[in-house]
Short mmCIF file of C-alpha atoms in Angstrom, two decimals:
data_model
loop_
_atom_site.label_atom_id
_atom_site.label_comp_id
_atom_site.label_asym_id
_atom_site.label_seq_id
_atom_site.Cartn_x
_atom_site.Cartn_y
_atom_site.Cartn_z
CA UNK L 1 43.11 -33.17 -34.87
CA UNK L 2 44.95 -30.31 -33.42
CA UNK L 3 44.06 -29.23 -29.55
CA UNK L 4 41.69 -26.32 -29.57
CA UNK L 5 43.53 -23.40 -27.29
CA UNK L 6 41.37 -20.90 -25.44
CA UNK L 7 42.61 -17.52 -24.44
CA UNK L 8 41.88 -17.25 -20.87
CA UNK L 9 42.79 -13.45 -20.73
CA UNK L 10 39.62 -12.32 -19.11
CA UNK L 11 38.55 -9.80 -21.98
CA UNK L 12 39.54 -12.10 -24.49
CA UNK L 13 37.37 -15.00 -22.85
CA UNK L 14 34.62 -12.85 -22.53
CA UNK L 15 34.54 -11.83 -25.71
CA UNK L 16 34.40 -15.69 -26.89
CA UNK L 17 31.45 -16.76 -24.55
CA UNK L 18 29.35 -14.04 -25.70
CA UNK L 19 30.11 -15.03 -29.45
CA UNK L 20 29.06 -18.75 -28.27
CA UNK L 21 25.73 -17.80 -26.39
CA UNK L 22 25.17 -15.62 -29.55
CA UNK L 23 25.47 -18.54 -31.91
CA UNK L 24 22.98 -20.38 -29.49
CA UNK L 25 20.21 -17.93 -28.02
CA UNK L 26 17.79 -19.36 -30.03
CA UNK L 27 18.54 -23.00 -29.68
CA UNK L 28 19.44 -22.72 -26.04
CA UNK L 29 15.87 -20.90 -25.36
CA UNK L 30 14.34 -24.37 -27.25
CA UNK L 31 16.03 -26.74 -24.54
CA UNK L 32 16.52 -24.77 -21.86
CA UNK L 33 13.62 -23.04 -21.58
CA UNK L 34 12.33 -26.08 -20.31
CA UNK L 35 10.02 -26.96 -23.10
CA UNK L 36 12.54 -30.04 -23.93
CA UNK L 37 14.23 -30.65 -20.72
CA UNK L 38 11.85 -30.57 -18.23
CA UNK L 39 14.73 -31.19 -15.44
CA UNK L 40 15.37 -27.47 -15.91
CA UNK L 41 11.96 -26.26 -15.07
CA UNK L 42 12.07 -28.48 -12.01
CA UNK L 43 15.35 -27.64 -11.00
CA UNK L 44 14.18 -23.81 -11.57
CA UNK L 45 11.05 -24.02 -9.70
CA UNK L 46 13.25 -26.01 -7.01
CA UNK L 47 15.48 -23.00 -6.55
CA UNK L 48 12.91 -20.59 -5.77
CA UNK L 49 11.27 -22.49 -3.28
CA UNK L 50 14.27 -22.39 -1.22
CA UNK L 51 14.78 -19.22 -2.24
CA UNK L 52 11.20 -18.23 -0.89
CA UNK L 53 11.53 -14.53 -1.66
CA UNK L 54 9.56 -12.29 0.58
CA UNK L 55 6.59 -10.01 -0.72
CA UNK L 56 7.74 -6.89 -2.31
CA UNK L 57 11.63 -7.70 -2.70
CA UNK L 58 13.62 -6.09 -5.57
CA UNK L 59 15.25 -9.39 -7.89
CA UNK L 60 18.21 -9.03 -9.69
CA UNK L 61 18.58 -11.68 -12.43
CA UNK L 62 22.19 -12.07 -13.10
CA UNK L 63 22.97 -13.82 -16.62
CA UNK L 64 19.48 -14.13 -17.26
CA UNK L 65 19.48 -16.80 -20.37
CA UNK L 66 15.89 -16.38 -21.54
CA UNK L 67 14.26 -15.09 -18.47
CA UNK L 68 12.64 -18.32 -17.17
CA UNK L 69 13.87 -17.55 -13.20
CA UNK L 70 12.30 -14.35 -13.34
CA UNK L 71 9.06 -15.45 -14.59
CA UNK L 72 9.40 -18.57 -11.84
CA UNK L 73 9.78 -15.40 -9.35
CA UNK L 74 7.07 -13.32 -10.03
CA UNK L 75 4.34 -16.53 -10.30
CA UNK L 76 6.07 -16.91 -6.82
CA UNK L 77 4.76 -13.66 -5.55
CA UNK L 78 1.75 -14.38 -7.31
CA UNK L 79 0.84 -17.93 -5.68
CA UNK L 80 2.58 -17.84 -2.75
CA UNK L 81 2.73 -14.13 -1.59
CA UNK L 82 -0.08 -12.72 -3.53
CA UNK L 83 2.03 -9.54 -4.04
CA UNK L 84 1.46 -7.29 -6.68
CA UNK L 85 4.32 -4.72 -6.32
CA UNK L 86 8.02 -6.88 -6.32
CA UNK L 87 9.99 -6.47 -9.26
CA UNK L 88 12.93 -7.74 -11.24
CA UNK L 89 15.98 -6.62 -13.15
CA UNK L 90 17.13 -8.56 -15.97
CA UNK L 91 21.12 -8.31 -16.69
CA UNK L 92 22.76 -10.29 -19.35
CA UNK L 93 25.65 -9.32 -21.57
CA UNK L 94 24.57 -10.93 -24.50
CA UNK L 95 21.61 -8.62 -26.69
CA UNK L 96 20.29 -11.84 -28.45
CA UNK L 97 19.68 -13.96 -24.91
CA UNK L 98 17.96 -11.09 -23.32
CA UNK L 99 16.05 -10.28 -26.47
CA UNK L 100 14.77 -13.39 -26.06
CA UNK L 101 14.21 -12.92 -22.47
CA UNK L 102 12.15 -9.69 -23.81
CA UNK L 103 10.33 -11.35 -26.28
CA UNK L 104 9.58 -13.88 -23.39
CA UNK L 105 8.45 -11.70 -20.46
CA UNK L 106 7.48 -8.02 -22.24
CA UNK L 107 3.55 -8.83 -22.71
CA UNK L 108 3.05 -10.71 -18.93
CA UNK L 109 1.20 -8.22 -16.56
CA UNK L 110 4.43 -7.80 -14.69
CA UNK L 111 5.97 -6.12 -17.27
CA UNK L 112 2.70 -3.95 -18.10
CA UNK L 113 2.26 -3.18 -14.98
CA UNK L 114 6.37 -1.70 -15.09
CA UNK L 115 7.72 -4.02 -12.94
CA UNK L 116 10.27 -5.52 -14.71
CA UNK L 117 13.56 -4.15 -16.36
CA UNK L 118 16.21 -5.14 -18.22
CA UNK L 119 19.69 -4.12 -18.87
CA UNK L 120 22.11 -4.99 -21.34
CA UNK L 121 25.38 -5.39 -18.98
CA UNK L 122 28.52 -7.00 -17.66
CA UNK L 123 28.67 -8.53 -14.12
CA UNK L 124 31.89 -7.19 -13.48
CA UNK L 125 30.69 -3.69 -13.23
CA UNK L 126 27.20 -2.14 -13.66
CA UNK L 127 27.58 1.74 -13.27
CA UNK L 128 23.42 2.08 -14.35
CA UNK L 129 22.63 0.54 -10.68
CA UNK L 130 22.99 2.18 -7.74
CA UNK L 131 24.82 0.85 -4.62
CA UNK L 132 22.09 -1.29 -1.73
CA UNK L 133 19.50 -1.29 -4.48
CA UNK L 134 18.91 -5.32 -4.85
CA UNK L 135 17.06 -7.74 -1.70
CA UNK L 136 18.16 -10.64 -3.92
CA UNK L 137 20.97 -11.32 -6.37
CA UNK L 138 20.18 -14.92 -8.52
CA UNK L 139 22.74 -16.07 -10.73
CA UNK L 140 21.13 -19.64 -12.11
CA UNK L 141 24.38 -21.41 -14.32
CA UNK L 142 26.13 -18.39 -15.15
CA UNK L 143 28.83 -18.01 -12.82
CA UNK L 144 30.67 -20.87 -14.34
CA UNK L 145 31.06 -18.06 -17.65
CA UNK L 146 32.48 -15.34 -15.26
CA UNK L 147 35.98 -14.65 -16.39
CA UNK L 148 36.78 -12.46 -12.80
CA UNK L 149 34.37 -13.65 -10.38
CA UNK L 150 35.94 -11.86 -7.29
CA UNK L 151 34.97 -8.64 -9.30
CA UNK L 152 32.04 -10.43 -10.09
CA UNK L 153 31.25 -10.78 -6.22
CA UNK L 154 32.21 -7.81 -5.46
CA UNK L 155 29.92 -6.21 -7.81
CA UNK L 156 27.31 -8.62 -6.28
CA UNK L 157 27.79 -6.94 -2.85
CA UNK L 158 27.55 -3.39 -3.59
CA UNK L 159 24.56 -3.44 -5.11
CA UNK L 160 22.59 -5.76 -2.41
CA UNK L 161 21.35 -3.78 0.57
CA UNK L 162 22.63 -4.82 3.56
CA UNK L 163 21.52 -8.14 4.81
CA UNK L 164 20.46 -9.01 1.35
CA UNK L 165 21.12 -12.68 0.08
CA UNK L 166 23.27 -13.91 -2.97
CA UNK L 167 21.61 -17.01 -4.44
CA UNK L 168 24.48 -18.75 -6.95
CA UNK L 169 23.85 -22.04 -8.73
CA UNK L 170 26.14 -24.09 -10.76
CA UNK L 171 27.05 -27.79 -11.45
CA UNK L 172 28.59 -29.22 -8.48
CA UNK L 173 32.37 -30.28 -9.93
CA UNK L 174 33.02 -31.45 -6.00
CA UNK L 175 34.03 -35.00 -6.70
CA UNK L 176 35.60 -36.83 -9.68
CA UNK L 177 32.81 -38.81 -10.02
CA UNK L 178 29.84 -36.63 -10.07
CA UNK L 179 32.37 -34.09 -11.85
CA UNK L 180 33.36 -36.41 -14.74
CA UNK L 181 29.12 -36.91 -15.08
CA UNK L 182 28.27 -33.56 -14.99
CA UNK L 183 30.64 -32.64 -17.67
CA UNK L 184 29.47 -35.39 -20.16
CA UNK L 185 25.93 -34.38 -19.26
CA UNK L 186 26.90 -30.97 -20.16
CA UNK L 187 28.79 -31.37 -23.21
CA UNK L 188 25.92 -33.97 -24.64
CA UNK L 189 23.68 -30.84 -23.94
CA UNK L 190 25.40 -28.55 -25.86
CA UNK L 191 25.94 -30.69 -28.60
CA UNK L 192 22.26 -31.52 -28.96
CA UNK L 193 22.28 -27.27 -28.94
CA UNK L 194 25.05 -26.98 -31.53
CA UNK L 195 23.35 -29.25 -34.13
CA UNK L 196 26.62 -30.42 -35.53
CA UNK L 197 28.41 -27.46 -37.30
CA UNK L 198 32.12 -26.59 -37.54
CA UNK L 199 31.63 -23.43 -36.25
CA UNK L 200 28.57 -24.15 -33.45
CA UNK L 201 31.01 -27.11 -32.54
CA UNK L 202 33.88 -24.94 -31.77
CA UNK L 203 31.49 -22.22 -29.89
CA UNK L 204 30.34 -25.35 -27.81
CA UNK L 205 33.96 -26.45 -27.00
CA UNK L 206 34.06 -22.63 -25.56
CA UNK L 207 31.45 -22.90 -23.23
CA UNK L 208 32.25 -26.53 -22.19
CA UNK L 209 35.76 -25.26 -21.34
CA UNK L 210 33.94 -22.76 -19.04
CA UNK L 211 31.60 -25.05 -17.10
CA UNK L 212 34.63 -27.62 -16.68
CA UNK L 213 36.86 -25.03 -15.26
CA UNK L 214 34.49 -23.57 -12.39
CA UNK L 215 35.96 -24.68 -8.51
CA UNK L 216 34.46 -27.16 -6.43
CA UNK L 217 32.15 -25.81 -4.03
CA UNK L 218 34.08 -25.35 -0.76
CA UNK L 219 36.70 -23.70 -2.89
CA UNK L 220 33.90 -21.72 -4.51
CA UNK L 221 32.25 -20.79 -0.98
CA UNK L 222 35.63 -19.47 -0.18
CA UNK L 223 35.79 -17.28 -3.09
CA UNK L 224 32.27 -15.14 -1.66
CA UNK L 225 33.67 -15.37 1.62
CA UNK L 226 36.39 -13.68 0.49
CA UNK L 227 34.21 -11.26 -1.44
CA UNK L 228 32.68 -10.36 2.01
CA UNK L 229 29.56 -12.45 2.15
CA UNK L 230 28.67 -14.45 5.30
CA UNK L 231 28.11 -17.88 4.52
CA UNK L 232 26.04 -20.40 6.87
CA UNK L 233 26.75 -23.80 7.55
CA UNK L 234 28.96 -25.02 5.05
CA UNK L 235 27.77 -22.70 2.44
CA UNK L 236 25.53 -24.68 -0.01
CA UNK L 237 23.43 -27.40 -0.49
CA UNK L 238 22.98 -29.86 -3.15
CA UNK L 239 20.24 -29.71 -6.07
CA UNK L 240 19.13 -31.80 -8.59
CA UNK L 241 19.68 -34.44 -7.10
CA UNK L 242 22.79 -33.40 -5.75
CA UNK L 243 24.20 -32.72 -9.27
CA UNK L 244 24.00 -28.97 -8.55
CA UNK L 245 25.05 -26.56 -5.65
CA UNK L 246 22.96 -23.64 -4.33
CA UNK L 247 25.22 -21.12 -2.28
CA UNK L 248 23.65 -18.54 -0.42
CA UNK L 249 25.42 -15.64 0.80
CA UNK L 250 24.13 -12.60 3.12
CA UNK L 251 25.49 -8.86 2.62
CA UNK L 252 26.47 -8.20 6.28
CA UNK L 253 24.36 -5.64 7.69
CA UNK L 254 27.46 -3.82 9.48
#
């Protein structure tokens, strides 16, 4: 069997990873919604604890899947804050994901009450937001599908306000070890997804390809330092037990 070759050419690969999550939205909502893998809902609910967003923040939901951190936000604000006026933005770049994400979130009292939105957009630039509009920008496993993310960080810090917090998590790839089990993990995942077709194969060989390519963390904690965030500590901390990465970056306030 020949050797599958991606282009990497950043529209190009774009262009292929929204044809893969296209091919999945429905499937992917099934699994990792958290309905079948429960580690996802934990690993969700994890994040926004040590997130602990303050009462009345504005959320911006970067790559959104099928809305699940948003909704793990606002029953945040509703348990822990008992606030009734935060809200969210919803950005994804694929229409079937966030129709799900719609489908998911557009009859909850947040959204009646007009406190959610959602946009149909790329990370790399989002003329319909303004600059300092964002407290929080949460990126939950989609990073590793950003084709430019120094213009994806960039983006990141014009539209938080100044001395909001970035909030990226991916796989941690640090070590061969954990790497080499994270990326069997993964690609077992998105086979179960894929359900054995030619063509759902070769979209999950696309999206593998993505996930295996993303930097370890220090070199990834580099990359928003370069992008202007400050970084504490050493940057991140591990999740799921320690087969993730949280970084957290603040928007300097000068």
């Amino acid at each position: 069997m020949g050797k599958l070759v991606f282009d990497t050419t950043p529209g190009v690969e774009t262009n292929e990873l929204d044809e893969a999550y296209t091919t999945f939205a429905e499937e992917y909502d099934k699994y990792h919604g958290g309905s079948s893998v429960p580690q996802t809902t934990i690993a969700k609910k994890e994040c926004m604890g040590l997130i602990s967003p303050k009462p009345g923040v504005k959320f911006l939901d970067m790559t959104v899947g099928t809305g699940n951190a948003t909704m793990y936000f606002f029953e945040y604000q509703d348990r822990i804050n008992r606030n009734t006026v935060s809200t969210a933005t919803l950005v994804d770049l694929n229409t079937n994901m966030l129709s799900i994400a719609k489908k998911r979130l557009g009859d909850t009292k947040w959204a009646k009450d007009g406190r959610i939105e959602f946009i149909k957009g790329n990370a790399e630039h989002m003329p319909e937001i303004s600059d300092n509009s964002f407290d929080i920008y949460c990126c939950y496993l989609g990073m590793h599908n950003m084709p430019n993310r120094n213009k994806v960080l960039r983006e990141a810090m014009r539209v938080l306000k100044p001395g909001g917090k970035i909030y990226v998590v991916e796989f941690d790839t640090g070590t061969w070890r954990i790497g080499k089990a994270i990326r069997g993990l993964l690609f077992q995942f998105l086979e179960l997804i894929a359900g054995g077709s030619v063509q759902n194969r070769t979209m999950t060989l696309r999206i593998h390809h993505s996930g295996r390519a993303f930097p370890s963390p220090p070199a990834f904690v580099q990359e928003m330092k370069d992008a202007g965030f400050a970084m504490e500590n050493n940057g991140y901390r591990g999740i799921m037990y320690t087969l993730g990465a949280l970084f957290i970056g603040t928007k300097p306030t000068e």
